[in-house]
Short mmCIF file of C-alpha atoms and ligand atoms in Angstrom, two decimals:
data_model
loop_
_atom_site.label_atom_id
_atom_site.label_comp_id
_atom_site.label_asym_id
_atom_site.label_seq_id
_atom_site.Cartn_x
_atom_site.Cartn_y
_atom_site.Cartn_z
CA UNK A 1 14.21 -15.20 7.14
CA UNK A 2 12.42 -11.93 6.29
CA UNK A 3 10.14 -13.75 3.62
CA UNK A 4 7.14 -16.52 4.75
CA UNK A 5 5.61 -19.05 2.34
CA UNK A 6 1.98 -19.16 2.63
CA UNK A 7 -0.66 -20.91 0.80
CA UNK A 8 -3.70 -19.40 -1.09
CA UNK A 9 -6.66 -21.40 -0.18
CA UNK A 10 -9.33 -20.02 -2.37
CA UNK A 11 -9.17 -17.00 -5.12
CA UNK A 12 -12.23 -14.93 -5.63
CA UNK A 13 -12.70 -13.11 -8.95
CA UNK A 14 -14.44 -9.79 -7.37
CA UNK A 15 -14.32 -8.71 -10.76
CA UNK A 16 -13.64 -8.88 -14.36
CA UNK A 17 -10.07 -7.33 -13.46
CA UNK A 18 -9.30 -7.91 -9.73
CA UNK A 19 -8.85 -11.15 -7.82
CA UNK A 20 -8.94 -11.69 -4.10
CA UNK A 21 -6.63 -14.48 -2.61
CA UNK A 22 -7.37 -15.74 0.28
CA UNK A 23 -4.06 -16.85 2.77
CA UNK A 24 -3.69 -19.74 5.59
CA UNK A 25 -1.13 -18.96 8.17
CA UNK A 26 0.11 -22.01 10.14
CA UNK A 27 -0.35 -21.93 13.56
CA UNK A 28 3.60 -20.97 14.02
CA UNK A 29 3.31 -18.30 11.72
CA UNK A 30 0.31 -16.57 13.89
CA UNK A 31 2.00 -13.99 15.78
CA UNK A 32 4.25 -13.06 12.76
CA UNK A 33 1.47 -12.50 10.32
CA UNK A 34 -0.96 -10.77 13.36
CA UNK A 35 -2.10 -7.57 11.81
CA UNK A 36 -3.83 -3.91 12.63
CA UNK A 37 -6.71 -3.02 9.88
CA UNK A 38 -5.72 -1.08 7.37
CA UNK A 39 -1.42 -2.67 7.38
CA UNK A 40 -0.48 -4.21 3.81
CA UNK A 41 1.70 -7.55 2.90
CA UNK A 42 5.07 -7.44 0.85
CA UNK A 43 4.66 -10.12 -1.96
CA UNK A 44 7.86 -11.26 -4.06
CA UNK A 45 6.91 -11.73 -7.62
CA UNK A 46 8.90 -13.03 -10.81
CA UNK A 47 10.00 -9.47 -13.15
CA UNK A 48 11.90 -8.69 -15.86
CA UNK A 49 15.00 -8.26 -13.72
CA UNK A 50 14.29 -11.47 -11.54
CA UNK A 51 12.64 -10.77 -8.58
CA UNK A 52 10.06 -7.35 -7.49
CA UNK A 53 8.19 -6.58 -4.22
CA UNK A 54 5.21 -5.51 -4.46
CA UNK A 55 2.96 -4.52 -1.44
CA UNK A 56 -0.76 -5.63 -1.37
CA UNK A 57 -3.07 -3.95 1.48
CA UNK A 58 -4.78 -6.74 3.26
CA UNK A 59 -8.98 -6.55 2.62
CA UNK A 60 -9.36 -9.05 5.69
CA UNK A 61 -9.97 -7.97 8.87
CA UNK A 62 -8.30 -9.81 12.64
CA UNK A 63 -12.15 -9.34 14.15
CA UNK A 64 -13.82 -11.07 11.24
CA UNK A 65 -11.44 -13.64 9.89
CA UNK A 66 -8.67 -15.65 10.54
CA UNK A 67 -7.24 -15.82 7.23
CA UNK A 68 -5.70 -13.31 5.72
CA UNK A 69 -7.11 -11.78 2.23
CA UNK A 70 -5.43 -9.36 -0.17
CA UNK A 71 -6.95 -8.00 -3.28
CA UNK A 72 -5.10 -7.01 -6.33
CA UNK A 73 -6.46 -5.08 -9.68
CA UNK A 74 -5.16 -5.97 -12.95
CA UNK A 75 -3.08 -2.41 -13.51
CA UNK A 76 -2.77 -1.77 -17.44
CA UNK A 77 0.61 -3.32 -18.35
CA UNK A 78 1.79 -3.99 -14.81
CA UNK A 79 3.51 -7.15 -14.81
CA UNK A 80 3.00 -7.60 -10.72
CA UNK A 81 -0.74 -7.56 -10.55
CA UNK A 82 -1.19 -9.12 -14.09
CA UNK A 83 1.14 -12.44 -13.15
CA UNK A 84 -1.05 -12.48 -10.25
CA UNK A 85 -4.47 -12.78 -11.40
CA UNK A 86 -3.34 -14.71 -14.15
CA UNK A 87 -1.32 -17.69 -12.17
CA UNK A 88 -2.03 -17.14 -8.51
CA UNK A 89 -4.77 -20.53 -8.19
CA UNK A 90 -5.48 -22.70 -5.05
CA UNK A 91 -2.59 -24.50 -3.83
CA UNK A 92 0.21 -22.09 -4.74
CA UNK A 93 2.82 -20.39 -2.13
CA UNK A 94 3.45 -16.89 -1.90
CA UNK A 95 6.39 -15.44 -0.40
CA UNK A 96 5.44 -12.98 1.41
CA UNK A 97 6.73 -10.39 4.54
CA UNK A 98 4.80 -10.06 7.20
CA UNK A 99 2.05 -7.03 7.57
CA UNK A 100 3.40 -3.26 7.74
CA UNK A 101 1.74 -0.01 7.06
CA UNK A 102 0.79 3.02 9.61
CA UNK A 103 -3.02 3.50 7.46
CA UNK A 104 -4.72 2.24 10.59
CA UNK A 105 -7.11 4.05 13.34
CA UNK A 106 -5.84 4.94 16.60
CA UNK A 107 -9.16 3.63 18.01
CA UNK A 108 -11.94 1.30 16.62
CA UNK A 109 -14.33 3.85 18.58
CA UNK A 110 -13.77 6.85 17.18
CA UNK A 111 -16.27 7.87 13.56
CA UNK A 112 -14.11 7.96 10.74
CA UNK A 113 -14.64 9.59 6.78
CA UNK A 114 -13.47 6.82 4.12
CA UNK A 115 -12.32 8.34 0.75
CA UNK A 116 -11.32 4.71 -1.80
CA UNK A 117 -10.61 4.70 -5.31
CA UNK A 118 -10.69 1.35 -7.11
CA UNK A 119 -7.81 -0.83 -5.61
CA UNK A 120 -8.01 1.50 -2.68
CA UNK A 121 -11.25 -0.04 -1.24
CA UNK A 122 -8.76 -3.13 -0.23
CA UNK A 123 -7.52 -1.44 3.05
CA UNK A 124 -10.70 0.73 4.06
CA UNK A 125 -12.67 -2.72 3.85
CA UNK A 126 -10.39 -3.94 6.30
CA UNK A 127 -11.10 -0.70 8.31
CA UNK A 128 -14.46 -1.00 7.98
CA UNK A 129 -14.99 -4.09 9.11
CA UNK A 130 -12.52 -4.35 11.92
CA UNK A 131 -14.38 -0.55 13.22
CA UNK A 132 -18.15 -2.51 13.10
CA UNK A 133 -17.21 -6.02 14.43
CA UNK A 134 -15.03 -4.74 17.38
CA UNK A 135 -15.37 -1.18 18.08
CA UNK A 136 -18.27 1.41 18.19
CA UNK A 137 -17.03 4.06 15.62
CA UNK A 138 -19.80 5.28 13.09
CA UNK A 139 -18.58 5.11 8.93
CA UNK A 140 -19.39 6.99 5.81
CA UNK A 141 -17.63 5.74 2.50
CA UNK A 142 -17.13 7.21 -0.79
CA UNK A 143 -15.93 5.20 -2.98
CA UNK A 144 -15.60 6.24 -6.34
CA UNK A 145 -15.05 4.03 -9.46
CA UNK A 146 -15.15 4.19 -13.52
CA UNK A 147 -19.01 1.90 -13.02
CA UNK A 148 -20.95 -0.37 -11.56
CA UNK A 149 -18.66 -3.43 -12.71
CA UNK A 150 -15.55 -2.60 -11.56
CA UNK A 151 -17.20 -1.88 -7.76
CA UNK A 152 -14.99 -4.62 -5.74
CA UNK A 153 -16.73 -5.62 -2.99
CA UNK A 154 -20.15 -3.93 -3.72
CA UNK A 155 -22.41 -7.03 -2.72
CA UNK A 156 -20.16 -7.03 1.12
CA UNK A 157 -20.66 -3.65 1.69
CA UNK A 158 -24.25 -3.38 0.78
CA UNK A 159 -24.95 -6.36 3.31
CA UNK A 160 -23.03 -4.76 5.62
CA UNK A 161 -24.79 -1.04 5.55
CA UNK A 162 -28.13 -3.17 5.80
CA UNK A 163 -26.69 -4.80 8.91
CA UNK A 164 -25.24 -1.25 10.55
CA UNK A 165 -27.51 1.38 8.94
CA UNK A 166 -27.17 3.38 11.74
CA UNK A 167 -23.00 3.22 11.75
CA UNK A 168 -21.68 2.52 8.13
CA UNK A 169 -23.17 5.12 4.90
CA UNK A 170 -21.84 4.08 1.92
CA UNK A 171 -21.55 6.47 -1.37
CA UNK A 172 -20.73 5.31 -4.71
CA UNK A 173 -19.16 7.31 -7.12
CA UNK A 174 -18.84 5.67 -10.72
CA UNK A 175 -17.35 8.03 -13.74
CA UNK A 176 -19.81 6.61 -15.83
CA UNK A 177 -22.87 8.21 -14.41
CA UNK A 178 -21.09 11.68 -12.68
CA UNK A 179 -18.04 12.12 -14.90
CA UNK A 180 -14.36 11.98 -12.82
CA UNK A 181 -14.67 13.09 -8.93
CA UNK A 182 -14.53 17.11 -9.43
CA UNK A 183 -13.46 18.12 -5.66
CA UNK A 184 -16.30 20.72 -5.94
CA UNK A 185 -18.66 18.01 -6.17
CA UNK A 186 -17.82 15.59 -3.61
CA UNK A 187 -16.78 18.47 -1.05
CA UNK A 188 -20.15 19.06 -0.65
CA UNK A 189 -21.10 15.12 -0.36
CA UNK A 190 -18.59 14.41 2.43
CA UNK A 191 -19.44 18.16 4.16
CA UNK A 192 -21.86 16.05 6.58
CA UNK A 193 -18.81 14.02 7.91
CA UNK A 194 -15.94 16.88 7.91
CA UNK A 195 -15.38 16.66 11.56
CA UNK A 196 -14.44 13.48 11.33
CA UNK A 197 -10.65 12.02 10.67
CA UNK A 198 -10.48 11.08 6.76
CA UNK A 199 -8.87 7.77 5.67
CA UNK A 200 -8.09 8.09 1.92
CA UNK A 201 -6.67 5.88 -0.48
CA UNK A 202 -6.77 4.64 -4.03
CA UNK A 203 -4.10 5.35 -7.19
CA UNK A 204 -2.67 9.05 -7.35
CA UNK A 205 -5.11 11.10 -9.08
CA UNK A 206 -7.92 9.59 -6.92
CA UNK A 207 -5.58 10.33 -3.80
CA UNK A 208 -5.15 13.69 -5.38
CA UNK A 209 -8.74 14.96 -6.14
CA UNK A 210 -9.92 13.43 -2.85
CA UNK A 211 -6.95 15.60 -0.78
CA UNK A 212 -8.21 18.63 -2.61
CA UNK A 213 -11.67 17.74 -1.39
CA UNK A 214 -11.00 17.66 2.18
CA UNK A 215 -9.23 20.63 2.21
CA UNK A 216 -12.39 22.48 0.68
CA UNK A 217 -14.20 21.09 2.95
CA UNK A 218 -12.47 22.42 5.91
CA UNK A 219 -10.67 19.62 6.93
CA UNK A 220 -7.43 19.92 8.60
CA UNK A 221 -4.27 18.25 7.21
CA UNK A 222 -3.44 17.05 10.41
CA UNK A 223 -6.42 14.53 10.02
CA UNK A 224 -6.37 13.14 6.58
CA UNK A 225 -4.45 10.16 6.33
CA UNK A 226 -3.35 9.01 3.13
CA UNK A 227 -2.08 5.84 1.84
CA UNK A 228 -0.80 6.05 -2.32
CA UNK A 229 -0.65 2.45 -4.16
CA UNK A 230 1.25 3.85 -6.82
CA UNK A 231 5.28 4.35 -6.16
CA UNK A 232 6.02 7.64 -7.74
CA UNK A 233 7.66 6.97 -11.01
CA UNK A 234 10.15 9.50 -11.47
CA UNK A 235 12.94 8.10 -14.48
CA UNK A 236 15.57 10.07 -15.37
CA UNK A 237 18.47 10.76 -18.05
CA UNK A 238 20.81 10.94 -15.05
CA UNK A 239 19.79 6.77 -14.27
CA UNK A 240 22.28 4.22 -14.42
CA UNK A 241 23.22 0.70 -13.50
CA UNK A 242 25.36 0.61 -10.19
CA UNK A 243 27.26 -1.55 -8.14
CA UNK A 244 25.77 -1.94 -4.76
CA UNK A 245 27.64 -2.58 -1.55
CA UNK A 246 25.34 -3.10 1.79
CA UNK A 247 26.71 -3.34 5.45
CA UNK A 248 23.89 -5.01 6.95
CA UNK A 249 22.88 -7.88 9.75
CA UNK A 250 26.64 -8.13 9.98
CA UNK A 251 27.26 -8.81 6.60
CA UNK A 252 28.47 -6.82 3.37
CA UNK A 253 27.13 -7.91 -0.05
CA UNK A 254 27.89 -6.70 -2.78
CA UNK A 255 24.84 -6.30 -5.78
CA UNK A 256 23.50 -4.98 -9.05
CA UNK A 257 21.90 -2.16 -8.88
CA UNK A 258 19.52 -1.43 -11.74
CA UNK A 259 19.14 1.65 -12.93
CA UNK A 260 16.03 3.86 -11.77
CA UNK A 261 15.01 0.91 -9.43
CA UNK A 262 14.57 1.76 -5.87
CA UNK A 263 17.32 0.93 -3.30
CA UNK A 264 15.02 -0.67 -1.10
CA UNK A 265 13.59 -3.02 -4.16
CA UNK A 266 17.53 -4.09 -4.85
CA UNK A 267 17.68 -5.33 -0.91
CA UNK A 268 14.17 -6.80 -0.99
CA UNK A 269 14.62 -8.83 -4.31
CA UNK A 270 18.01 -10.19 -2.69
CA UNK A 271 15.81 -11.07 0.04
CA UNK A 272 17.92 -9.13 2.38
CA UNK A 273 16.70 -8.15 5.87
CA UNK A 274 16.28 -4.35 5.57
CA UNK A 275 13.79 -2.60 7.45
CA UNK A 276 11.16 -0.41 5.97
CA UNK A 277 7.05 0.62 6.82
CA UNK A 278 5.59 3.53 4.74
CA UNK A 279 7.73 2.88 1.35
CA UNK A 280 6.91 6.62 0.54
CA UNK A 281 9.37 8.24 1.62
CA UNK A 282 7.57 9.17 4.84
CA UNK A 283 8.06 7.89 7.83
CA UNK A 284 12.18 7.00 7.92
CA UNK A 285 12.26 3.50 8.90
CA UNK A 286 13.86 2.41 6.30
CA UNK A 287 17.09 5.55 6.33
CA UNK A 288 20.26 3.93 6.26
CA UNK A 289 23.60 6.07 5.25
CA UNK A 290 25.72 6.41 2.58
CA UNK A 291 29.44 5.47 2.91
CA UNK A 292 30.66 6.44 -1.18
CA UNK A 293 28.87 7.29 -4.21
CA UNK A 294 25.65 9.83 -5.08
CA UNK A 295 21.81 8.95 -4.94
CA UNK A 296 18.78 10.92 -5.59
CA UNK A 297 15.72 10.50 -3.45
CA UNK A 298 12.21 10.17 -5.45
CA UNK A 299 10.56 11.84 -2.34
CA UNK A 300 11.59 12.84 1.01
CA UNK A 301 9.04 14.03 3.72
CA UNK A 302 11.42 13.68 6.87
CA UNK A 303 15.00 13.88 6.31
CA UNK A 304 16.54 17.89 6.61
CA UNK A 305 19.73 19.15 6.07
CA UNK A 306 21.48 17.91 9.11
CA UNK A 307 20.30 14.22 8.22
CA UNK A 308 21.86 14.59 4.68
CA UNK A 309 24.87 16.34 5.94
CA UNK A 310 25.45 12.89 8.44
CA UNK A 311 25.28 10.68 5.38
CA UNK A 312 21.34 9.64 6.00
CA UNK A 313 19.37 8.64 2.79
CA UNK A 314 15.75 6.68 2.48
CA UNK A 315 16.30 3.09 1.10
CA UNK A 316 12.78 3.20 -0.38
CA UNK A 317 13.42 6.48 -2.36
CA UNK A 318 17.20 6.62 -3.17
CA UNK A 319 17.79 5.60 -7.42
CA UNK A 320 21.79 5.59 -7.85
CA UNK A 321 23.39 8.77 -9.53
CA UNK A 322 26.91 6.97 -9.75
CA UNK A 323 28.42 3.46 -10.84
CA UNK A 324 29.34 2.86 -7.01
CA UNK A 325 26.93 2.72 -4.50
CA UNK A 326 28.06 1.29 -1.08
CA UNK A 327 25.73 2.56 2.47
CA UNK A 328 25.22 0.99 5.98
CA UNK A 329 22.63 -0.07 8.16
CA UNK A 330 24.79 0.28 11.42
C1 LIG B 401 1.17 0.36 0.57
C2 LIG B 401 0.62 -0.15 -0.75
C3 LIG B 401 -0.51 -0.97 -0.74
C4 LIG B 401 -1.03 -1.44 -1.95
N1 LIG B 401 -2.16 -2.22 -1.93
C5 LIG B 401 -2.70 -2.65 -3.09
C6 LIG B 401 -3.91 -3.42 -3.08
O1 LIG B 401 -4.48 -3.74 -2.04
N2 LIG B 401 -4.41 -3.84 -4.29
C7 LIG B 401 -3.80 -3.51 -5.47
O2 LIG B 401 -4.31 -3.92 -6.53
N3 LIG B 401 -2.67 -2.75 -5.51
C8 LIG B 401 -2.11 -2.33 -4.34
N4 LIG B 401 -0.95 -1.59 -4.36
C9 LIG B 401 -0.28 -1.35 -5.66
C10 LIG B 401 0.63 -2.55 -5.96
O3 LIG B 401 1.70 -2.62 -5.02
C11 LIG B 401 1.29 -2.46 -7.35
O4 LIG B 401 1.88 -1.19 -7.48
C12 LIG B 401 0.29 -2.67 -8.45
O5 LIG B 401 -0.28 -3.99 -8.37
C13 LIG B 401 0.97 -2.49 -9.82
O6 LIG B 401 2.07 -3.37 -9.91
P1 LIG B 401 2.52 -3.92 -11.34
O7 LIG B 401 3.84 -4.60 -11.20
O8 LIG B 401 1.40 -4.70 -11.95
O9 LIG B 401 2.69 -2.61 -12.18
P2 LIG B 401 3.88 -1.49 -12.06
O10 LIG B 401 4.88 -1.73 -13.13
O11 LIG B 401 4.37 -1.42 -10.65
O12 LIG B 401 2.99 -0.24 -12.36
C14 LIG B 401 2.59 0.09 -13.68
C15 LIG B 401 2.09 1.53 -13.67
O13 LIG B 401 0.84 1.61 -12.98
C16 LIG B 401 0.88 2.57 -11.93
N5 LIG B 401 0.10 2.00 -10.82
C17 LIG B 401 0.57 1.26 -9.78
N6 LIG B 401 -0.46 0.90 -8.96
C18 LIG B 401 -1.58 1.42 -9.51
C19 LIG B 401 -2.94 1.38 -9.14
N7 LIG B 401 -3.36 0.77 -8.04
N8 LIG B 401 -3.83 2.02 -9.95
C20 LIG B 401 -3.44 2.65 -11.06
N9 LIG B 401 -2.15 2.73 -11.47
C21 LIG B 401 -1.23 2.13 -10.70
C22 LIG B 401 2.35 2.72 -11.60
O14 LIG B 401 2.64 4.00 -11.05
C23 LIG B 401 3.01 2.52 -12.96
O15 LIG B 401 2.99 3.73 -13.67
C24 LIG B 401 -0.42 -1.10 -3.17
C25 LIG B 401 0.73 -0.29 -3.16
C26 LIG B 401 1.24 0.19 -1.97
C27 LIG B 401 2.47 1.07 -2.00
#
């Protein structure tokens, strides 16, 4: 069974718009829910088409706490966040997969540049803490939000520079005071810290403005890490409901496949076993191939020619392009 119950023991309203929920793992459940800092949960939550997964980054950290925490902003319309913060009290069970995600050092030693927008602070907390309890890396944040009361976390992480003045600088940014982030700008902010490997993640513009920024400031690609929270959207004329057929864990099933959703999200909401970590369109865990029928892929940053020409696609990218679908996992 891919998908764990667990309950929330306590919800913190962090602010007017984003709630924290706090997770107990049973004792059993340890080893499948241990975590790196920085790795994100898959949560299962009721949609307009029955069931959507929906990833939340976890804001906990394994050195500081044994619970888990996620943290999840109310995003304008978005039924997944808003369902949350408006039914998610004590006492109810989450289904939920256990942690994935590749945004997380190499080494808790080495000094590290933190670039969070909003939402985004939800993974670099994790970071952050799990860098100043149990390793001996030095931090500087800049975390940039629209003002001073939609700063999640701001009373942790000004305890926390007090405690480790000498290892964690923290920079706000709030649009209310500066204007938007202007890469000009906060190029020259982070220029003390450019040596250092850049963790950066928040909603797409943010991710966007803050790539730009590194890049001015002579940082190499090859050490700015980037994790998006918002699937690209990309609909289409060219969408259309399918008919899904799977080979997979030994099994064929055969499901509706809505049109413009994600491959992966069909599998996930049938609470199917299929394998997946980046969800971008990244890092091809999730490639399976296709047997019959056409799909389009969002975004693809690793499969080439040969890979197509073998049948390979990316579950977490692929929309269908005709009314049968049917790939493999073998
Ligand atoms: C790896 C990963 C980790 C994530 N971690 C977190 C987290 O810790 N906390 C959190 O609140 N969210 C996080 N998200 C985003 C989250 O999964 C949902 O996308 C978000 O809650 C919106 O879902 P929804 O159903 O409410 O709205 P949707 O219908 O999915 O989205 C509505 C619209 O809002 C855009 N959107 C999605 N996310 C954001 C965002 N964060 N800011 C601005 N616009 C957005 C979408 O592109 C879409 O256009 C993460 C996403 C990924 C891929």
């Amino acid at each position: 069974m891919m998908y764990h119950r667990l309950r929330v023991t306590r919800v913190i309203e962090e602010t007017p718009d984003a709630h924290s929920l706090v997770l107990s793992v049973p004792p059993d459940l340890a080893p499948t829910f241990a975590y790196r800092p920085g790795q994100y949960l898959t949560l299962r939550v009721p949609h307009s088409h029955g069931i959507a997964a929906r990833c939340y980054s976890l804001s906990s950290s394994p050195y500081t706490e044994t619970d888990l925490k996620i943290t999840v902003k109310r995003v304008p319309d978005g039924p997944a966040s808003n369902w949350i913060c408006d039914h998610i009290r004590v006492g109810a069970a989450l289904e939920l997969m256990p942690p994935a995600g590749t945004f997380t050092p190499a080494s808790l030693d080495d000094d590290l540049l933190l670039l969070a927008g909003g939402s985004g602070i939800t993974p670099v907390m994790s970071i952050i803490k799990a860098v100043l309890a149990g390793g001996r890396g030095r931090l500087a944040l800049v975390y940039a939000n629209r003002d001073q009361g939609s700063v999640i976390f701001a009373a942790e992480l000004a305890a926390l520079s007090e405690q480790h003045r000498d290892r964690l600088s923290v920079i706000h940014w709030l649009d209310s005071e500066r204007g938007t982030p202007e890469p000009a700008t906060l190029a020259t902010l982070i220029t003390p810290w450019a040596g250092r490997e850049a963790y950066v993640c928040g909603p797409a513009p943010f991710v966007a403005v803050a790539h730009d920024t590194l890049q001015r400031a002579g940082v190499p690609a090859n050490r700015i890490r980037v994790e998006r929270f918002e699937v690209e959207e990309r609909r289409s004329a060219d969408d259309r409901d399918a008919t899904l057929e799977v080979e997979l864990d030994g099994q064929t099933h055969r499901l509706p496949w809505p049109a413009g959703a994600r491959l992966l999200d069909v599998l996930i909401a049938a609470g199917l076993n299929a394998p997946f970590s980046c969800r971008q369109g990244h890092c091809g865990a999730c490639a399976c191939r296709l047997l019959d029928g056409q799909v389009d892929l969002v975004h693809n940053e690793i499969l080439e020619e040969e890979d197509f020409a073998e049948g390979y696609t990316l579950a977490c990218q692929a929309v269908a392009r005709s009314e049968q679908v049917s790939v493999t996992y073998y």
